[in-house]
Short mmCIF file of C-alpha atoms in Angstrom, two decimals:
data_model
loop_
_atom_site.label_atom_id
_atom_site.label_comp_id
_atom_site.label_asym_id
_atom_site.label_seq_id
_atom_site.Cartn_x
_atom_site.Cartn_y
_atom_site.Cartn_z
CA MET A 59 0.00 0.00 0.00
CA LEU A 60 1.24 3.48 -0.87
CA GLU A 61 2.02 5.76 2.04
CA CYS A 62 0.27 9.11 2.44
CA GLY A 63 1.79 11.61 0.05
CA GLU A 64 2.73 8.98 -2.54
CA ALA A 65 -0.72 8.25 -3.96
CA VAL A 66 -0.03 9.30 -7.54
CA ALA A 67 3.76 9.36 -7.62
CA ALA A 68 3.74 6.75 -10.38
CA VAL A 69 1.70 9.08 -12.58
CA GLU A 70 3.78 12.19 -11.87
CA PRO A 71 7.18 11.04 -10.58
CA TRP A 72 8.58 14.56 -10.35
CA ILE A 73 6.21 15.82 -7.65
CA VAL A 74 4.13 14.60 -4.70
CA THR A 75 0.41 14.95 -5.31
CA GLY A 76 -2.94 13.93 -3.88
CA ARG A 77 -6.29 13.38 -5.47
CA LEU A 78 -9.77 14.77 -5.09
CA THR A 79 -12.32 12.31 -3.71
CA ARG A 80 -15.42 14.37 -2.98
CA VAL A 81 -16.99 17.77 -3.56
CA ALA A 82 -19.85 18.67 -1.20
CA GLY A 83 -21.21 22.18 -1.40
CA LEU A 84 -18.33 24.60 -0.83
CA VAL A 85 -15.85 21.99 0.38
CA MET A 86 -13.56 19.64 -1.55
CA GLU A 87 -12.09 16.54 0.08
CA ALA A 88 -8.66 15.23 -0.91
CA VAL A 89 -6.46 12.30 0.12
CA GLY A 90 -2.80 11.54 -0.43
CA LEU A 91 -1.37 14.71 1.12
CA ARG A 92 -0.49 15.75 4.63
CA LEU A 93 -0.56 19.54 4.87
CA ALA A 94 -1.04 22.08 7.60
CA VAL A 95 -4.25 24.10 7.91
CA GLY A 96 -3.79 27.26 5.86
CA SER A 97 -1.56 25.62 3.22
CA SER A 98 -2.24 26.51 -0.40
CA CYS A 99 -3.01 23.90 -3.05
CA THR A 100 -3.78 23.75 -6.74
CA VAL A 101 -6.41 21.38 -8.15
CA HIS A 102 -5.63 20.52 -11.78
CA LEU A 103 -8.55 20.21 -14.20
CA PRO A 104 -8.69 18.62 -17.65
CA GLY A 105 -7.65 21.05 -20.35
CA GLY A 106 -4.92 22.70 -18.30
CA HIS A 107 -7.15 24.82 -16.06
CA ASP A 108 -6.48 25.05 -12.32
CA VAL A 109 -8.48 25.79 -9.18
CA ASP A 110 -6.72 27.52 -6.29
CA ALA A 111 -7.65 26.19 -2.85
CA GLU A 112 -6.62 26.33 0.78
CA VAL A 113 -6.63 23.68 3.50
CA VAL A 114 -9.29 24.68 6.03
CA GLY A 115 -9.53 21.46 8.05
CA PHE A 116 -8.95 17.71 8.08
CA SER A 117 -10.43 14.46 9.37
CA GLY A 118 -8.13 11.46 9.56
CA GLU A 119 -6.36 11.19 6.20
CA LYS A 120 -8.83 13.50 4.46
CA LEU A 121 -8.08 17.16 3.87
CA PHE A 122 -10.88 19.70 3.55
CA LEU A 123 -10.11 22.26 0.85
CA MET A 124 -11.92 25.53 0.23
CA PRO A 125 -11.62 26.97 -3.31
CA SER A 126 -10.74 30.61 -3.88
CA THR A 127 -11.75 30.46 -7.56
CA ASP A 128 -14.60 28.92 -9.56
CA VAL A 129 -14.86 25.12 -9.40
CA TYR A 130 -16.61 24.50 -12.72
CA GLY A 131 -15.14 21.48 -14.49
CA LEU A 132 -13.97 19.54 -11.41
CA VAL A 133 -13.85 15.77 -11.96
CA PRO A 134 -13.48 12.87 -9.49
CA GLY A 135 -9.85 11.99 -8.85
CA ALA A 136 -8.51 15.40 -9.98
CA ARG A 137 -4.86 15.89 -9.07
CA VAL A 138 -4.10 18.12 -6.05
CA THR A 139 -0.66 19.70 -5.73
CA PRO A 140 0.80 21.77 -2.87
CA VAL A 141 1.78 25.25 -4.04
CA ASP A 142 5.19 24.94 -2.33
CA ALA A 143 5.93 21.87 -4.43
CA LEU A 144 5.01 23.69 -7.63
CA MET A 145 7.29 26.57 -6.67
CA GLN A 146 10.15 24.17 -5.94
CA ARG A 147 9.61 22.49 -9.30
CA ALA A 148 9.63 25.82 -11.13
CA SER A 149 12.89 26.83 -9.42
CA GLY A 150 14.57 23.47 -10.10
CA GLN A 151 14.81 22.45 -6.41
CA ALA A 152 14.37 18.88 -5.26
CA VAL A 153 10.80 18.18 -4.17
CA ILE A 154 10.45 16.90 -0.61
CA PRO A 155 7.41 14.66 0.09
CA SER A 156 4.84 16.61 2.07
CA HIS A 157 4.70 14.02 4.88
CA LYS A 158 8.49 14.27 5.38
CA ARG A 159 8.77 18.05 5.46
CA ARG A 160 9.80 19.71 8.68
CA ARG A 161 7.29 21.93 10.37
CA SER A 162 9.54 24.95 9.88
CA GLN A 163 9.02 24.63 6.13
CA ASP A 164 5.26 25.26 6.40
CA ARG A 165 5.41 28.99 5.85
CA ALA A 166 2.53 31.37 6.34
CA ARG A 167 0.79 32.62 3.20
CA GLN A 168 2.67 35.65 1.91
CA VAL A 169 1.24 38.67 0.08
CA ALA A 170 2.97 41.46 -1.81
CA VAL A 171 2.95 45.02 -0.46
CA GLY A 172 4.70 48.24 -1.35
CA ASP A 173 4.31 51.91 -2.23
CA GLY A 174 3.24 50.87 -5.73
CA LEU A 175 -0.18 49.94 -4.32
CA LEU A 176 -1.23 53.57 -3.92
CA GLY A 177 -3.97 54.47 -6.36
CA ARG A 178 -4.59 50.83 -7.29
CA ILE A 179 -7.65 48.56 -7.01
CA LEU A 180 -7.08 44.87 -6.23
CA ASP A 181 -9.09 41.74 -5.60
CA GLY A 182 -8.85 39.59 -2.48
CA ALA A 183 -5.85 37.69 -3.89
CA GLY A 184 -3.90 40.84 -4.73
CA ARG A 185 -4.58 40.78 -8.48
CA PRO A 186 -5.20 44.18 -10.16
CA LEU A 187 -8.79 44.97 -11.11
CA ASP A 188 -8.16 48.42 -12.56
CA MET A 189 -6.48 47.31 -15.83
CA LEU A 190 -3.53 49.62 -15.16
CA GLY A 191 -0.92 46.95 -15.68
CA PRO A 192 1.01 44.65 -13.34
CA LEU A 193 2.05 45.62 -9.84
CA HIS A 194 5.71 46.20 -9.04
CA LEU A 195 6.02 45.58 -5.30
CA GLU A 196 9.17 45.19 -3.28
CA LYS A 197 8.14 43.27 -0.18
CA GLN A 198 6.32 40.12 0.95
CA VAL A 199 4.52 40.02 4.31
CA PRO A 200 2.33 37.36 5.99
CA LEU A 201 -1.36 37.50 5.14
CA HIS A 202 -2.27 36.65 8.73
CA CYS A 203 0.00 38.51 11.13
CA ARG A 204 -0.20 38.40 14.91
CA PRO A 205 -1.24 41.67 16.62
CA CYS A 206 1.33 43.85 18.37
CA ASN A 207 2.21 43.27 22.00
CA PRO A 208 -0.48 45.30 23.81
CA LEU A 209 2.13 46.69 26.23
CA GLY A 210 4.21 47.92 23.30
CA ARG A 211 1.47 49.94 21.63
CA ALA A 212 1.48 53.71 21.87
CA PRO A 213 -1.58 55.04 23.77
CA ILE A 214 -4.37 56.90 21.98
CA HIS A 215 -3.75 60.54 22.82
CA GLN A 216 -3.83 62.45 19.52
CA VAL A 217 -7.09 63.64 17.96
CA LEU A 218 -7.80 62.52 14.38
CA ASP A 219 -9.63 65.06 12.20
CA VAL A 220 -12.18 63.10 10.09
CA GLY A 221 -13.78 66.18 8.51
CA VAL A 222 -17.30 65.33 9.77
CA ARG A 223 -18.58 67.91 12.30
CA ALA A 224 -20.78 65.58 14.38
CA ILE A 225 -17.94 63.06 14.81
CA ASN A 226 -15.19 65.63 15.37
CA ALA A 227 -17.11 67.53 18.05
CA LEU A 228 -19.25 64.89 19.81
CA LEU A 229 -17.64 61.51 19.02
CA THR A 230 -14.01 62.57 18.86
CA VAL A 231 -11.76 59.88 17.37
CA GLY A 232 -8.08 59.44 18.19
CA ARG A 233 -5.26 58.11 16.04
CA GLY A 234 -5.13 54.35 16.45
CA GLN A 235 -8.76 54.00 17.54
CA ARG A 236 -11.03 51.28 16.10
CA MET A 237 -14.61 52.37 15.55
CA GLY A 238 -17.69 50.54 14.36
CA LEU A 239 -20.24 52.07 12.00
CA PHE A 240 -23.56 50.32 12.75
CA ALA A 241 -26.28 50.67 10.16
CA GLY A 242 -28.99 48.84 8.30
CA SER A 243 -29.09 48.77 4.53
CA GLY A 244 -29.70 52.00 2.61
CA ILE A 245 -29.12 54.46 5.46
CA GLY A 246 -26.03 56.17 4.04
CA LYS A 247 -23.06 54.37 5.58
CA SER A 248 -21.17 54.24 2.25
CA ILE A 249 -21.55 58.01 1.79
CA LEU A 250 -20.30 58.64 5.33
CA LEU A 251 -17.33 56.32 4.71
CA GLY A 252 -16.55 58.20 1.51
CA MET A 253 -16.62 61.52 3.35
CA MET A 254 -14.12 60.23 5.91
CA ALA A 255 -11.93 58.70 3.19
CA ARG A 256 -11.70 62.09 1.43
CA PHE A 257 -11.57 64.38 4.46
CA THR A 258 -9.58 62.49 7.12
CA SER A 259 -6.09 63.74 7.95
CA ALA A 260 -4.21 60.55 7.08
CA ASP A 261 -1.15 59.74 4.99
CA VAL A 262 -2.67 56.62 3.41
CA VAL A 263 -6.23 55.30 3.14
CA VAL A 264 -6.85 51.56 2.76
CA VAL A 265 -10.38 50.56 1.77
CA GLY A 266 -11.62 46.97 2.03
CA LEU A 267 -14.92 46.36 0.21
CA ILE A 268 -15.77 42.90 1.50
CA GLY A 269 -18.88 40.98 0.47
CA GLU A 270 -20.85 43.95 -0.81
CA ARG A 271 -22.67 44.24 -4.14
CA GLY A 272 -20.36 44.34 -7.16
CA ARG A 273 -22.15 47.42 -8.49
CA GLU A 274 -21.20 49.34 -5.35
CA VAL A 275 -17.48 48.84 -5.90
CA LYS A 276 -17.24 51.05 -8.99
CA GLU A 277 -19.81 53.45 -7.57
CA PHE A 278 -17.84 53.86 -4.33
CA ILE A 279 -14.55 54.41 -6.17
CA GLU A 280 -15.80 56.86 -8.82
CA ASN A 281 -18.63 58.76 -7.12
CA ILE A 282 -17.85 58.60 -3.41
CA LEU A 283 -14.07 58.23 -3.11
CA GLY A 284 -13.28 60.30 -6.20
CA PRO A 285 -9.97 60.77 -8.05
CA ALA A 286 -8.40 62.82 -5.26
CA GLY A 287 -9.31 60.24 -2.63
CA LEU A 288 -8.12 57.33 -4.77
CA ALA A 289 -4.71 58.92 -5.36
CA ARG A 290 -3.70 58.30 -1.73
CA SER A 291 -5.71 55.11 -1.32
CA VAL A 292 -5.49 51.36 -1.87
CA VAL A 293 -8.79 49.56 -2.56
CA VAL A 294 -9.20 45.82 -2.00
CA ALA A 295 -12.51 44.57 -3.42
CA ALA A 296 -13.95 41.11 -2.79
CA PRO A 297 -17.65 41.40 -3.75
CA ALA A 298 -20.47 39.10 -2.69
CA ASP A 299 -20.11 36.80 -5.72
CA THR A 300 -16.52 35.82 -4.84
CA PRO A 301 -15.90 32.59 -2.86
CA PRO A 302 -16.00 32.99 0.94
CA LEU A 303 -12.30 32.20 1.24
CA LEU A 304 -11.44 35.11 -1.05
CA ARG A 305 -13.61 37.42 1.06
CA LEU A 306 -11.69 36.41 4.18
CA HIS A 307 -8.40 36.92 2.36
CA GLY A 308 -9.55 40.32 1.11
CA ALA A 309 -10.14 41.57 4.66
CA ALA A 310 -6.81 40.15 5.85
CA TYR A 311 -4.97 41.56 2.81
CA ALA A 312 -6.37 45.07 3.37
CA THR A 313 -5.18 44.85 6.99
CA SER A 314 -1.72 43.62 5.92
CA ILE A 315 -1.40 46.62 3.56
CA ALA A 316 -2.37 48.97 6.38
CA GLU A 317 0.21 47.31 8.66
CA TYR A 318 2.92 47.77 6.03
CA PHE A 319 2.34 51.52 5.80
CA ARG A 320 2.01 51.81 9.59
CA ASP A 321 5.40 50.12 10.02
CA GLN A 322 6.85 52.81 7.75
CA GLY A 323 5.75 55.41 10.31
CA LYS A 324 2.71 56.61 8.37
CA HIS A 325 -0.76 57.35 9.74
CA VAL A 326 -3.22 55.04 8.00
CA LEU A 327 -7.01 55.17 7.79
CA LEU A 328 -8.43 51.66 7.32
CA ILE A 329 -12.04 51.47 6.16
CA MET A 330 -13.66 48.04 5.95
CA ASP A 331 -17.14 47.55 4.56
CA SER A 332 -18.24 45.31 6.06
CA LEU A 333 -17.26 43.35 9.15
CA THR A 334 -20.58 41.52 8.97
CA ARG A 335 -19.82 40.11 5.49
CA PHE A 336 -16.44 38.97 6.80
CA ALA A 337 -18.23 37.09 9.60
CA MET A 338 -20.70 35.59 7.13
CA ALA A 339 -17.86 34.32 4.95
CA GLN A 340 -16.30 32.60 7.96
CA ARG A 341 -19.72 31.15 8.83
CA GLU A 342 -20.03 29.66 5.33
CA ILE A 343 -16.65 27.97 5.64
CA ALA A 344 -17.18 26.73 9.19
CA LEU A 345 -20.60 25.23 8.47
CA ALA A 346 -19.32 23.62 5.27
CA ILE A 347 -16.60 21.68 7.13
CA GLY A 348 -19.02 20.54 9.81
CA GLU A 349 -18.61 23.02 12.66
CA PRO A 350 -21.89 23.17 14.63
CA PRO A 351 -23.82 26.46 14.75
CA ALA A 352 -23.96 28.11 18.17
CA THR A 353 -25.46 31.62 18.30
CA LYS A 354 -28.26 32.28 15.79
CA GLY A 355 -26.56 30.09 13.21
CA TYR A 356 -23.02 31.43 13.75
CA PRO A 357 -20.37 28.83 14.73
CA PRO A 358 -17.91 29.65 17.54
CA SER A 359 -15.02 30.20 15.11
CA VAL A 360 -16.75 33.33 13.77
CA PHE A 361 -16.52 35.05 17.15
CA ALA A 362 -12.86 33.98 17.43
CA LYS A 363 -11.99 35.41 13.99
CA LEU A 364 -13.45 38.87 14.62
CA PRO A 365 -11.00 39.99 17.36
CA GLN A 366 -8.09 38.39 15.47
CA LEU A 367 -8.81 40.73 12.57
CA VAL A 368 -9.71 43.85 14.55
CA GLU A 369 -6.78 43.66 16.98
CA ARG A 370 -4.31 43.98 14.12
CA ALA A 371 -5.36 47.62 13.69
CA GLY A 372 -4.39 50.36 16.14
CA ASN A 373 -1.22 52.22 17.08
CA GLY A 374 2.20 50.77 16.52
CA LEU A 375 5.22 51.27 18.74
CA GLU A 376 5.73 54.58 20.55
CA GLY A 377 6.77 57.22 18.05
CA GLY A 378 5.74 55.12 15.06
CA GLY A 379 2.73 55.02 12.75
CA SER A 380 -0.90 54.21 13.41
CA ILE A 381 -3.93 52.50 11.90
CA THR A 382 -7.24 54.17 12.67
CA ALA A 383 -9.96 51.77 11.56
CA PHE A 384 -13.65 52.15 10.77
CA TYR A 385 -15.53 48.86 10.39
CA THR A 386 -19.09 48.90 9.13
CA VAL A 387 -21.47 46.47 10.80
CA LEU A 388 -24.63 45.62 8.89
CA VAL A 389 -27.44 45.50 11.45
CA GLU A 390 -29.99 43.02 10.10
CA GLY A 391 -33.48 44.49 10.37
CA ASP A 392 -32.00 47.42 12.36
CA ASP A 393 -31.63 45.00 15.30
CA GLN A 394 -28.81 46.34 17.48
CA GLN A 395 -28.74 43.01 19.36
CA ASP A 396 -27.72 41.05 16.27
CA PRO A 397 -24.95 38.63 17.44
CA ILE A 398 -22.29 40.11 15.14
CA ALA A 399 -23.23 43.66 16.12
CA ASP A 400 -23.17 42.71 19.79
CA SER A 401 -19.77 41.02 19.48
CA ALA A 402 -18.30 43.91 17.45
CA ARG A 403 -19.53 46.46 19.97
CA ALA A 404 -17.59 44.63 22.68
CA ILE A 405 -14.24 44.48 20.85
CA LEU A 406 -14.20 47.94 19.24
CA ASP A 407 -13.22 51.28 20.81
CA GLY A 408 -16.57 52.90 20.11
CA HIS A 409 -19.51 52.80 17.76
CA ILE A 410 -21.38 55.22 15.53
CA VAL A 411 -25.00 54.23 15.01
CA LEU A 412 -26.92 55.40 11.96
CA SER A 413 -30.69 55.78 12.44
CA ARG A 414 -33.23 54.83 9.80
CA SER A 415 -35.78 57.28 11.22
CA LEU A 416 -33.29 60.16 10.81
CA SER A 417 -32.49 58.99 7.30
CA ASP A 418 -36.19 58.92 6.43
CA GLN A 419 -36.41 62.55 7.55
CA GLY A 420 -33.59 63.57 5.18
CA HIS A 421 -31.18 64.06 8.08
CA TYR A 422 -27.63 63.35 6.78
CA PRO A 423 -25.41 62.00 8.08
CA ALA A 424 -28.05 60.06 9.99
CA ILE A 425 -25.95 59.69 13.16
CA ASP A 426 -27.92 58.77 16.28
CA ILE A 427 -25.92 60.74 18.84
CA GLU A 428 -27.75 59.20 21.79
CA ALA A 429 -26.81 55.64 20.77
CA SER A 430 -23.24 56.43 19.67
CA VAL A 431 -20.12 56.65 21.81
CA SER A 432 -16.35 57.09 21.48
CA ARG A 433 -14.58 55.26 24.30
CA ALA A 434 -11.39 57.27 23.92
CA ILE A 435 -13.03 60.70 24.10
CA THR A 436 -12.17 61.25 27.78
CA GLU A 437 -8.46 60.82 26.97
CA LEU A 438 -8.61 63.16 23.97
CA LEU A 439 -10.54 66.20 25.18
CA GLN A 440 -9.90 68.79 27.87
CA PRO A 441 -12.42 69.02 30.75
CA GLU A 442 -14.07 72.14 29.32
CA ASP A 443 -14.55 70.45 25.94
CA LEU A 444 -15.97 67.33 27.60
CA ALA A 445 -18.42 69.54 29.48
CA MET A 446 -19.67 71.00 26.18
CA VAL A 447 -20.14 67.50 24.71
CA ARG A 448 -22.11 66.38 27.77
CA ARG A 449 -24.30 69.49 27.67
CA PHE A 450 -25.10 69.05 23.98
CA ARG A 451 -26.04 65.41 24.52
CA LEU A 452 -28.13 66.30 27.58
CA LEU A 453 -30.12 68.96 25.73
CA TYR A 454 -30.59 66.80 22.64
CA SER A 455 -31.68 63.78 24.68
CA ARG A 456 -34.08 65.80 26.85
CA PHE A 457 -35.86 67.11 23.75
CA GLN A 458 -36.09 63.62 22.17
CA ARG A 459 -37.62 62.13 25.33
CA SER A 460 -40.26 64.85 25.46
CA ARG A 461 -40.91 65.11 21.72
CA ASP A 462 -44.38 63.51 21.88
CA LEU A 463 -45.54 65.83 24.67
CA ILE A 464 -44.29 68.86 22.75
CA ASN A 465 -45.88 67.75 19.47
CA VAL A 466 -49.36 67.29 20.97
CA GLY A 467 -49.12 70.55 22.93
CA ALA A 468 -49.22 68.85 26.34
CA TYR A 469 -46.07 70.50 27.63
CA VAL A 470 -46.47 73.81 29.50
CA LYS A 471 -43.60 76.21 29.06
CA GLY A 472 -41.79 76.88 32.33
CA SER A 473 -42.42 73.44 33.82
CA ASP A 474 -38.83 72.35 33.10
CA LEU A 475 -36.15 75.00 32.55
CA LEU A 476 -33.74 72.53 30.94
CA LEU A 477 -36.43 71.37 28.53
CA ASP A 478 -37.28 74.99 27.74
CA GLU A 479 -33.64 75.53 26.73
CA ALA A 480 -33.65 72.30 24.72
CA ILE A 481 -36.78 73.40 22.81
CA LEU A 482 -35.21 76.78 22.08
CA LEU A 483 -31.92 75.32 20.83
CA HIS A 484 -33.27 72.20 19.10
CA PRO A 485 -33.32 73.62 15.53
CA MET A 486 -29.67 74.64 15.94
CA LEU A 487 -28.73 71.31 17.57
CA ASP A 488 -30.33 69.46 14.69
CA ALA A 489 -28.60 71.63 12.08
CA PHE A 490 -25.25 71.12 13.82
CA LEU A 491 -25.53 67.36 13.28
CA GLN A 492 -26.17 67.68 9.53
CA GLN A 493 -23.56 68.20 6.85
CA GLY A 494 -23.33 67.97 3.05
CA MET A 495 -21.33 65.09 1.63
CA HIS A 496 -18.97 67.47 -0.23
CA HIS A 497 -18.53 69.89 2.68
CA ARG A 498 -15.57 69.42 5.03
CA VAL A 499 -15.53 70.79 8.58
CA ASN A 500 -12.18 70.45 10.33
CA TYR A 501 -11.71 69.65 14.00
CA ALA A 502 -10.96 73.22 15.16
CA ASP A 503 -14.02 74.65 13.38
CA SER A 504 -16.20 71.83 14.75
CA ARG A 505 -15.20 72.64 18.31
CA ASN A 506 -15.62 76.40 17.82
CA GLN A 507 -19.08 75.97 16.29
CA LEU A 508 -20.12 73.76 19.22
CA ALA A 509 -18.94 76.42 21.69
CA GLU A 510 -20.82 79.17 19.81
CA LEU A 511 -23.98 77.09 19.73
CA LEU A 512 -24.04 76.38 23.46
CA ASN A 513 -23.03 79.91 24.42
CA ALA A 514 -25.62 81.57 22.17
#
């Protein structure tokens, strides 16, 4: 009997291969190879076509492979080859059987990064989508990198100007902070992301469009990001029709690019739309290989993957660069207790909630100030500025709680002095929270306008 790793050596004596035994849904099963989880493989099809795949699990002698390209044309017994072996063959090196390789030879998946990425649009595998020619990149980095030592990170102490008045003044963001943008569909989160991509004071902007509609990719780049925004940006697009593995890789690749520029000492803005689609891609893979669902259909591995991705963003070493990240979270049915939304809220440094009722009223950006919070704001603002933020929120909240009484005429003026002030200032409070998508308001002007409003 042939040992594992030698199943088809008689057919292809120059390389160790396995064979495909089963395709069930999203998962392919192969025998004849012994590879680590995360290893890359190529499945060879008749006619010279190939399918790229990755090992996502195993059971006994069977490997579970997840394709990152289309699987049309697969046949039973198709040959499966480790990518490392193909690279060794191409370079003329001796091929070592996979079951005899040392563990140190199982290298992490590498991706190309470099300054040549600026202004380019890529897919989840790093291939150009913009038809501007090949990429010329000088460095390879791991796709999945471990987060920095938490004790080595620089603290969040410097305000980041995002150009949006409501966020600058009331939800102040610091360099290295990780914020969530919680919204249902069609409320305006893409427009708000585009405003921050154009207006934020950052050296480099990295945009990850993960699992969204393909139509939105071109629309976001041309109409929302614009030529000026794209010039200092890198866009990684893995739309909804791409395999789940490619969506996961797209999110990880966008983060690796941001880490590369951060390690050069630059201040990076990372925008990922959306964290929910990333979680759904992991759910598809986990369920396909037999992991049991736990919370509303999400397997446990989903909730382990989220912090692994998010924790890679943030400040680097003291005196170095930073990654300030905004992750959109699609709230299904506007349910803020959705399991992904609930998990994201716990691992992020704050959340900005967009309200459908405000959007329906033509209030843009539709930020629900009462439900939103920046957890780093107390470290970023002086006591007098914090007092202004608290007073604005108090007046706005008092009016919202009493809105029904005011609308039906049941409130008697003079019964509550604070509410009287809230009623008087409400039109100005409401106008302060609104802003045109092409209008930038810097941090200093945002703070001055807040002070003028409350001192009027």
